[in-house]
Coordinates of C-alpha atoms and ligand atoms in Angstrom, one line a residue:
M1 CA 38.4 8.3 -7.7
K2 CA 35.0 9.1 -9.0
T3 CA 32.1 7.2 -10.6
K4 CA 30.0 8.7 -13.4
A5 CA 26.8 10.5 -12.7
R6 CA 23.5 8.7 -13.0
I7 CA 22.1 10.4 -16.1
I8 CA 18.5 9.8 -17.2
P9 CA 17.5 7.8 -19.1
I10 CA 19.4 5.2 -17.2
A11 CA 20.8 2.2 -19.0
S12 CA 22.5 0.8 -15.9
T13 CA 24.0 1.9 -12.6
P14 CA 27.4 3.4 -13.0
K15 CA 30.2 1.0 -12.3
A16 CA 31.4 1.2 -8.7
V17 CA 35.0 2.2 -8.5
P18 CA 36.7 2.0 -5.1
L19 CA 38.2 5.1 -3.6
S20 CA 41.9 5.0 -2.8
T21 CA 43.0 5.8 0.7
H22 CA 46.6 6.1 -0.4
D23 CA 48.5 9.3 0.6
L24 CA 45.5 10.9 2.4
A25 CA 46.3 14.0 4.4
P26 CA 46.2 13.7 8.2
L27 CA 43.0 14.9 9.9
D28 CA 44.5 17.7 12.0
G29 CA 42.8 21.1 11.9
P30 CA 39.3 22.0 10.8
L31 CA 37.9 20.2 7.7
L32 CA 37.6 22.9 5.0
D33 CA 37.1 22.5 1.3
R34 CA 39.1 24.5 -1.3
R35 CA 36.9 27.5 -0.8
D36 CA 37.2 27.4 3.0
R37 CA 33.7 26.0 3.5
R38 CA 33.0 23.6 6.4
V39 CA 30.9 20.5 6.1
R40 CA 27.7 21.0 8.2
D41 CA 24.7 19.5 6.5
L42 CA 24.4 15.9 5.3
R43 CA 21.4 15.0 3.1
I44 CA 20.7 11.3 2.8
S45 CA 18.5 9.9 0.0
V46 CA 16.9 6.7 1.2
T47 CA 15.0 5.8 -2.0
D48 CA 15.0 6.7 -5.7
R49 CA 11.2 5.8 -5.9
C50 CA 8.3 8.2 -5.6
N51 CA 4.5 8.0 -5.8
F52 CA 4.4 11.5 -7.4
R53 CA 5.7 12.5 -10.8
C54 CA 6.2 16.2 -10.1
V55 CA 6.7 17.9 -13.5
Y56 CA 10.0 19.6 -12.4
C57 CA 11.5 16.5 -10.8
M58 CA 10.4 13.2 -12.2
P59 CA 8.5 13.9 -15.4
K60 CA 6.4 11.0 -16.5
E61 CA 7.9 10.9 -20.0
V62 CA 11.2 10.0 -18.4
F63 CA 10.1 8.2 -15.2
G64 CA 7.3 6.1 -16.9
H65 CA 5.9 2.7 -15.9
D66 CA 8.8 0.9 -17.4
H67 CA 11.4 3.0 -15.6
A68 CA 14.1 0.8 -13.9
F69 CA 14.4 1.9 -10.3
L70 CA 17.3 0.6 -8.2
P71 CA 17.1 -3.0 -7.1
R72 CA 17.0 -3.4 -3.3
A73 CA 20.5 -4.8 -3.0
E74 CA 21.9 -1.6 -4.5
L75 CA 20.4 0.6 -1.8
L76 CA 22.5 1.4 1.3
S77 CA 21.1 -0.5 4.3
F78 CA 20.1 1.4 7.4
E79 CA 23.3 0.0 9.1
E80 CA 25.5 1.3 6.3
I81 CA 23.8 4.7 6.4
G82 CA 24.1 4.9 10.2
R83 CA 27.9 4.2 9.9
I84 CA 28.5 6.9 7.4
A85 CA 26.3 9.4 9.2
R86 CA 28.3 8.8 12.5
I87 CA 31.6 9.5 10.6
F88 CA 30.2 12.7 9.2
V89 CA 29.1 13.8 12.6
D90 CA 32.7 13.3 13.8
Q91 CA 33.8 15.5 10.9
G92 CA 31.5 18.4 12.0
V93 CA 28.1 17.7 10.5
E94 CA 25.4 19.3 12.6
K95 CA 22.3 18.7 10.6
I96 CA 21.0 15.6 8.8
R97 CA 18.1 15.6 6.4
I98 CA 16.4 12.4 5.2
T99 CA 15.1 12.8 1.7
G100 CA 14.7 10.9 -1.6
G101 CA 12.7 10.1 -3.8
E102 CA 9.9 9.9 -1.3
P103 CA 11.6 8.9 1.9
L104 CA 8.4 7.7 3.6
L105 CA 8.1 4.9 0.9
R106 CA 11.3 3.3 2.3
R107 CA 10.1 0.4 4.5
H108 CA 10.5 0.9 8.2
I109 CA 12.1 4.3 7.8
E110 CA 11.3 4.9 11.4
N111 CA 14.1 2.4 12.3
L112 CA 16.6 4.6 10.5
I113 CA 15.3 7.7 12.2
E114 CA 15.6 5.9 15.6
Q115 CA 19.3 5.2 14.8
L116 CA 20.1 8.7 13.6
A117 CA 18.2 10.4 16.4
K118 CA 20.9 9.1 18.8
L119 CA 23.5 11.3 17.1
P120 CA 24.1 14.9 18.3
V121 CA 22.5 16.5 15.2
E122 CA 19.4 18.3 14.1
L123 CA 17.4 15.6 12.3
T124 CA 14.8 16.5 9.8
L125 CA 13.0 14.9 6.8
T126 CA 11.6 16.2 3.6
T127 CA 8.4 14.6 2.2
N128 CA 5.6 15.1 -0.2
G129 CA 3.3 14.5 2.7
S130 CA 1.3 11.7 1.2
L131 CA 2.1 9.2 3.9
L132 CA 2.3 11.6 6.9
V133 CA -1.2 10.7 8.2
K134 CA 0.0 7.1 8.6
K135 CA 3.5 7.8 9.7
A136 CA 3.8 11.2 11.5
Q137 CA 3.4 9.8 15.0
A138 CA 5.8 6.8 14.4
L139 CA 8.4 9.3 13.1
K140 CA 8.0 11.5 16.1
D141 CA 8.2 8.5 18.5
A142 CA 11.4 7.4 16.7
G143 CA 13.0 10.8 17.5
L144 CA 12.4 13.0 14.4
K145 CA 12.3 16.6 15.3
R146 CA 10.8 18.4 12.3
V147 CA 9.4 17.8 8.8
T148 CA 9.5 19.8 5.6
V149 CA 6.5 19.2 3.4
S150 CA 6.5 20.0 -0.3
L151 CA 3.3 21.5 -1.6
D152 CA 3.2 23.2 -5.0
G153 CA -0.4 24.6 -4.9
I154 CA -3.5 24.9 -2.8
D155 CA -5.9 24.7 -5.7
D156 CA -6.7 21.0 -6.2
A157 CA -6.5 21.2 -10.0
V158 CA -3.1 23.0 -10.0
F159 CA -1.7 20.7 -7.4
K160 CA -2.8 17.6 -9.4
R161 CA -1.2 19.1 -12.5
M162 CA 2.1 19.6 -10.6
N163 CA 2.2 16.1 -9.0
D164 CA 0.9 14.6 -12.3
V165 CA -0.6 11.5 -10.5
D166 CA -3.9 13.1 -9.6
Y167 CA -3.0 13.3 -6.0
P168 CA -5.5 15.5 -4.1
V169 CA -4.3 18.5 -2.1
S170 CA -6.6 17.7 0.8
D171 CA -4.6 14.5 1.6
V172 CA -1.3 16.5 1.9
L173 CA -3.1 19.1 4.1
D174 CA -4.3 16.2 6.3
G175 CA -0.7 15.0 6.4
I176 CA 0.5 18.5 7.5
A177 CA -2.1 18.5 10.2
A178 CA -1.1 15.1 11.4
A179 CA 2.6 16.2 11.5
A180 CA 1.6 19.2 13.6
A181 CA -0.5 17.1 15.9
A182 CA 2.4 14.8 16.4
G183 CA 4.6 17.7 17.4
L184 CA 6.9 17.7 14.3
A185 CA 7.0 21.5 14.4
P186 CA 7.7 24.1 13.2
I187 CA 6.7 22.6 9.8
K188 CA 8.2 24.1 6.7
V189 CA 6.0 24.0 3.6
N190 CA 8.0 24.2 0.4
C191 CA 6.6 25.3 -2.9
V192 CA 8.7 25.1 -6.1
V193 CA 7.5 27.9 -8.3
K194 CA 7.4 27.3 -12.1
R195 CA 6.4 30.5 -13.9
G196 CA 3.2 29.9 -16.0
S197 CA 2.5 26.6 -14.2
N198 CA 1.8 27.3 -10.5
D199 CA 2.8 30.9 -9.9
D200 CA -0.8 31.8 -9.6
Q201 CA -0.7 29.8 -6.3
I202 CA 1.7 32.1 -4.5
L203 CA -1.0 34.3 -3.0
P204 CA -3.5 31.6 -2.3
L205 CA -0.8 29.6 -0.5
A206 CA 0.3 32.7 1.5
R207 CA -3.3 33.3 2.5
H208 CA -3.8 29.7 3.5
F209 CA -0.7 29.5 5.7
R210 CA -0.8 32.9 7.4
N211 CA -1.4 32.5 11.1
S212 CA -0.9 28.7 10.8
G213 CA 2.4 28.6 12.6
H214 CA 3.9 26.8 9.6
I215 CA 6.7 28.5 7.5
L216 CA 5.8 28.7 3.8
R217 CA 8.8 28.9 1.5
F218 CA 9.1 29.4 -2.2
I219 CA 11.9 27.8 -4.1
E220 CA 13.1 28.9 -7.5
F221 CA 12.8 26.2 -10.2
M222 CA 16.3 24.7 -10.7
D223 CA 18.0 22.9 -13.6
V224 CA 18.8 19.8 -11.5
G225 CA 19.5 16.7 -13.6
T226 CA 18.8 16.7 -17.3
S227 CA 15.3 15.5 -17.6
N228 CA 13.0 18.3 -16.4
G229 CA 13.3 20.5 -19.5
W230 CA 14.4 23.5 -17.4
R231 CA 14.2 26.9 -19.0
M232 CA 15.3 30.2 -17.5
D233 CA 12.1 31.9 -18.5
E234 CA 10.2 29.5 -16.3
V235 CA 12.1 30.6 -13.2
L236 CA 10.2 33.2 -11.3
P237 CA 12.7 35.2 -9.3
S238 CA 12.2 35.2 -5.5
A239 CA 12.2 39.0 -5.6
D240 CA 8.9 38.8 -7.7
V241 CA 7.4 36.3 -5.2
I242 CA 8.1 38.8 -2.3
A243 CA 6.8 41.7 -4.3
R244 CA 3.5 39.9 -5.0
I245 CA 3.0 38.9 -1.4
N246 CA 4.1 42.3 -0.1
A247 CA 1.5 44.0 -2.3
E248 CA -1.3 42.2 -0.4
F249 CA 0.3 41.5 3.0
P250 CA 3.2 43.9 3.8
L251 CA 6.4 42.1 4.7
E252 CA 9.7 42.9 6.4
A253 CA 13.0 41.1 6.1
I254 CA 14.3 39.3 9.2
D255 CA 17.8 38.0 10.1
A256 CA 19.0 34.5 9.2
N257 CA 18.8 32.0 11.9
Y258 CA 22.5 31.1 11.4
P259 CA 25.2 32.1 8.9
G260 CA 24.8 30.4 5.6
E261 CA 21.1 29.7 5.9
V262 CA 19.8 29.2 2.4
A263 CA 16.3 30.6 2.9
E264 CA 15.9 34.4 3.1
R265 CA 13.4 35.1 5.9
W266 CA 10.5 37.5 5.9
R267 CA 7.7 38.2 8.3
Y268 CA 4.2 39.6 7.9
K269 CA 4.1 43.1 9.4
D270 CA 0.7 42.3 11.0
G271 CA 2.2 39.4 13.0
A272 CA 0.7 36.6 10.9
G273 CA 3.9 34.6 10.8
E274 CA 7.0 34.0 8.7
I275 CA 7.7 33.1 5.1
G276 CA 10.9 32.4 3.2
V277 CA 12.4 32.3 -0.3
I278 CA 15.2 30.2 -1.6
S279 CA 16.8 31.9 -4.6
S280 CA 19.0 29.1 -5.8
V281 CA 19.1 30.5 -9.4
T282 CA 18.9 34.3 -9.1
Q283 CA 21.1 34.7 -6.0
A284 CA 23.5 31.8 -5.8
F285 CA 24.7 30.9 -2.3
C286 CA 27.6 28.6 -3.2
S287 CA 30.1 30.7 -1.2
S288 CA 28.4 29.5 2.0
C289 CA 27.4 26.1 0.9
T290 CA 28.1 23.5 3.6
R291 CA 26.0 20.6 2.2
I292 CA 27.0 17.2 1.1
R293 CA 24.7 14.5 -0.3
L294 CA 24.7 10.7 0.1
S295 CA 22.7 9.1 -2.7
T296 CA 20.5 6.1 -2.4
E297 CA 23.2 3.8 -3.7
G298 CA 25.9 5.2 -1.5
Q299 CA 27.6 7.7 -3.7
L300 CA 28.8 10.9 -2.1
Y301 CA 28.0 14.1 -4.0
T302 CA 29.6 17.4 -3.0
C303 CA 27.1 19.5 -5.1
L304 CA 23.5 19.2 -6.2
F305 CA 24.7 19.7 -9.7
A306 CA 27.6 17.3 -9.6
Q307 CA 28.4 15.2 -12.6
S308 CA 30.1 12.4 -10.6
G309 CA 30.0 10.9 -7.1
H310 CA 32.4 9.1 -4.8
D311 CA 31.6 5.4 -4.1
L312 CA 31.3 4.8 -0.4
R313 CA 29.2 1.7 -0.8
D314 CA 31.9 -0.2 -2.5
M315 CA 34.3 0.7 0.3
L316 CA 31.8 -0.3 2.9
R317 CA 31.0 -3.6 1.3
K318 CA 34.7 -4.4 0.8
G319 CA 35.2 -4.1 4.6
A320 CA 36.7 -0.7 5.0
G321 CA 37.1 0.4 8.6
N322 CA 35.8 3.6 10.1
E323 CA 39.1 5.3 10.1
Q324 CA 39.6 4.5 6.4
L325 CA 36.1 5.8 5.6
R326 CA 36.8 8.9 7.7
R327 CA 40.0 9.7 5.8
V328 CA 38.3 9.3 2.4
I329 CA 35.4 11.5 3.4
A330 CA 37.8 14.1 4.6
A331 CA 39.8 13.9 1.4
V332 CA 36.6 14.3 -0.7
W333 CA 35.6 17.4 1.2
R334 CA 39.1 18.9 1.1
E335 CA 39.1 18.5 -2.7
R336 CA 35.7 20.2 -3.1
D337 CA 35.6 23.2 -5.3
D338 CA 31.9 23.2 -6.4
R339 CA 30.1 26.5 -7.2
Y340 CA 27.7 25.5 -10.0
S341 CA 25.0 28.0 -9.3
E342 CA 27.5 30.8 -9.5
I343 CA 28.7 29.8 -12.9
R344 CA 25.4 28.5 -14.3
T345 CA 24.9 29.5 -17.9
A346 CA 22.2 28.6 -20.5
A347 CA 24.7 26.1 -21.9
T348 CA 25.4 24.2 -18.6
A349 CA 21.7 24.0 -17.9
L350 CA 20.7 22.4 -21.2
P351 CA 20.4 18.6 -21.7
G352 CA 23.3 18.9 -24.1
G353 CA 25.4 20.3 -21.2
P354 CA 27.2 18.4 -18.6
G355 CA 25.4 15.2 -17.4
K356 CA 24.1 16.1 -14.0
I357 CA 22.7 13.7 -11.4
E358 CA 18.8 13.6 -11.0
M359 CA 17.2 15.2 -7.9
S360 CA 15.3 12.0 -7.1
Y361 CA 18.7 10.1 -6.6
I362 CA 20.3 12.6 -4.3
G363 CA 17.3 14.5 -2.8
G364 CA 16.7 18.2 -2.5
Ligands
SAM1 N1 9.8 13.6 -2.2 C1 10.1 14.5 -1.2 C2 9.5 15.9 -1.5 O1 9.1 16.1 -2.6 O2 9.5 16.7 -0.5 C3 11.6 14.6 -1.0 C4 12.5 14.7 -2.2 S1 12.3 16.1 -3.3 C5 13.5 15.7 -4.5 C6 13.0 17.3 -2.3 C7 12.7 18.8 -2.7 O3 13.3 19.0 -3.9 C8 11.2 19.1 -2.8 O4 10.9 20.1 -2.0 C9 11.1 19.4 -4.3 O5 10.1 20.3 -4.5 C10 12.5 19.9 -4.6 N2 12.8 19.9 -6.0 C11 12.8 18.8 -6.8 N3 13.1 19.2 -8.1 C12 13.4 20.5 -8.1 C13 13.8 21.5 -9.0 N4 14.0 21.1 -10.3 N5 13.9 22.8 -8.6 C14 13.7 23.1 -7.3 N6 13.4 22.3 -6.4 C15 13.2 21.0 -6.7
SF4_2 FE1 8.6 12.8 -5.8 FE2 9.5 14.8 -4.3 FE3 10.4 14.6 -6.8 FE4 7.9 15.3 -6.4 S1 9.7 16.4 -5.8 S2 8.6 13.7 -7.8 S3 7.4 14.2 -4.5 S4 10.8 13.2 -5.2
SF4_3 FE1 26.1 24.2 -3.0 FE2 26.4 23.3 -5.5 FE3 24.1 24.4 -4.8 FE4 26.4 25.9 -5.1 S1 25.3 24.8 -6.7 S2 24.8 26.0 -3.4 S3 27.9 24.4 -4.3 S4 24.9 22.5 -4.0

């Protein structure tokens, strides 16, 4: 059974409906969804709060001073997250990404990292970088391997306009330096490109990160949720990003690190390093999508654009055993048929279209 999506503006948290474990298929054979995709990547959102108000993610008009974030009791505890993560690893998950909201705002996040670092997975975290100076070493000591830092411009004025809280770019650059010094490398630096807002930052960012050892990646602006006023004409296709950089610094394509990698990889012909593009809108990669998302309040989402989740928190808090959880998770994955980006139309992307979950609840 499913719960309704959290649609902004939020009146209240959707009612938790327990999942049934009746008649679940046995766990023999590989766990595949309806389109023969395996489950490999688990993204865990640890908070719905953020100290930024990025215009494409948590616009101020919607996430204002009076916005009701989740009360603490609604959040999954670290113990609950750890239990679910272990079950996913048993089901084949190889990669776990901690995200949010801003994950470094969650108190004692390093305790969760320490727990998850014991699992046989690649453990990473996506952050806006604002707390990295303070936290990078503790995260590394807790067992984190790498970080991805979001950075939507290198010009201070543009960056401040994108984060919309007047946050200076120099502090994020200091955070990246702190992460590098702590050994959280290679660092990926993600820039969401919104045509007409920050696309003039593509070349300055490329110039800045050439020869740095960090991997700069450009992401197409997506119609996640219903609050960011997405319009197709504000999406700058990755092909244009590559063309602009290639005109100044010749590039050549390189192979994916593994099948199903979402970023298309390129390297500078002069040996100055690697960049990537993530073409979520213009070249959908649903057919190889192996990602599943656990929201801050313990709902499981099988797609970034899902309209409903599956309530694991209710099961956990009603005393479900690991085997019961395992069977439900397997059943959810087997039922998965998502391919939103392949069938996106102007109508599905509009606020009047289906009510999709907000990015800050399930993480990028
Ligand atoms: N606060 C952290 C951060 O910004 O890195 C982690 C959470 S954030 C939701 C994760 C990623 O999603 C960020 O790289 C962000 O730029 C990206 N993102 C958010 N909204 C997006 C959108 N509408 N289109 C494309 N990427 C988006
Ligand atoms: Fe916060 Fe990250 Fe969303 Fe920006 S993209 S508002 S930093 S959660
Ligand atoms: Fe995966 Fe859904 Fe994105 Fe397609 S739209 S790649 S199924 S998360």
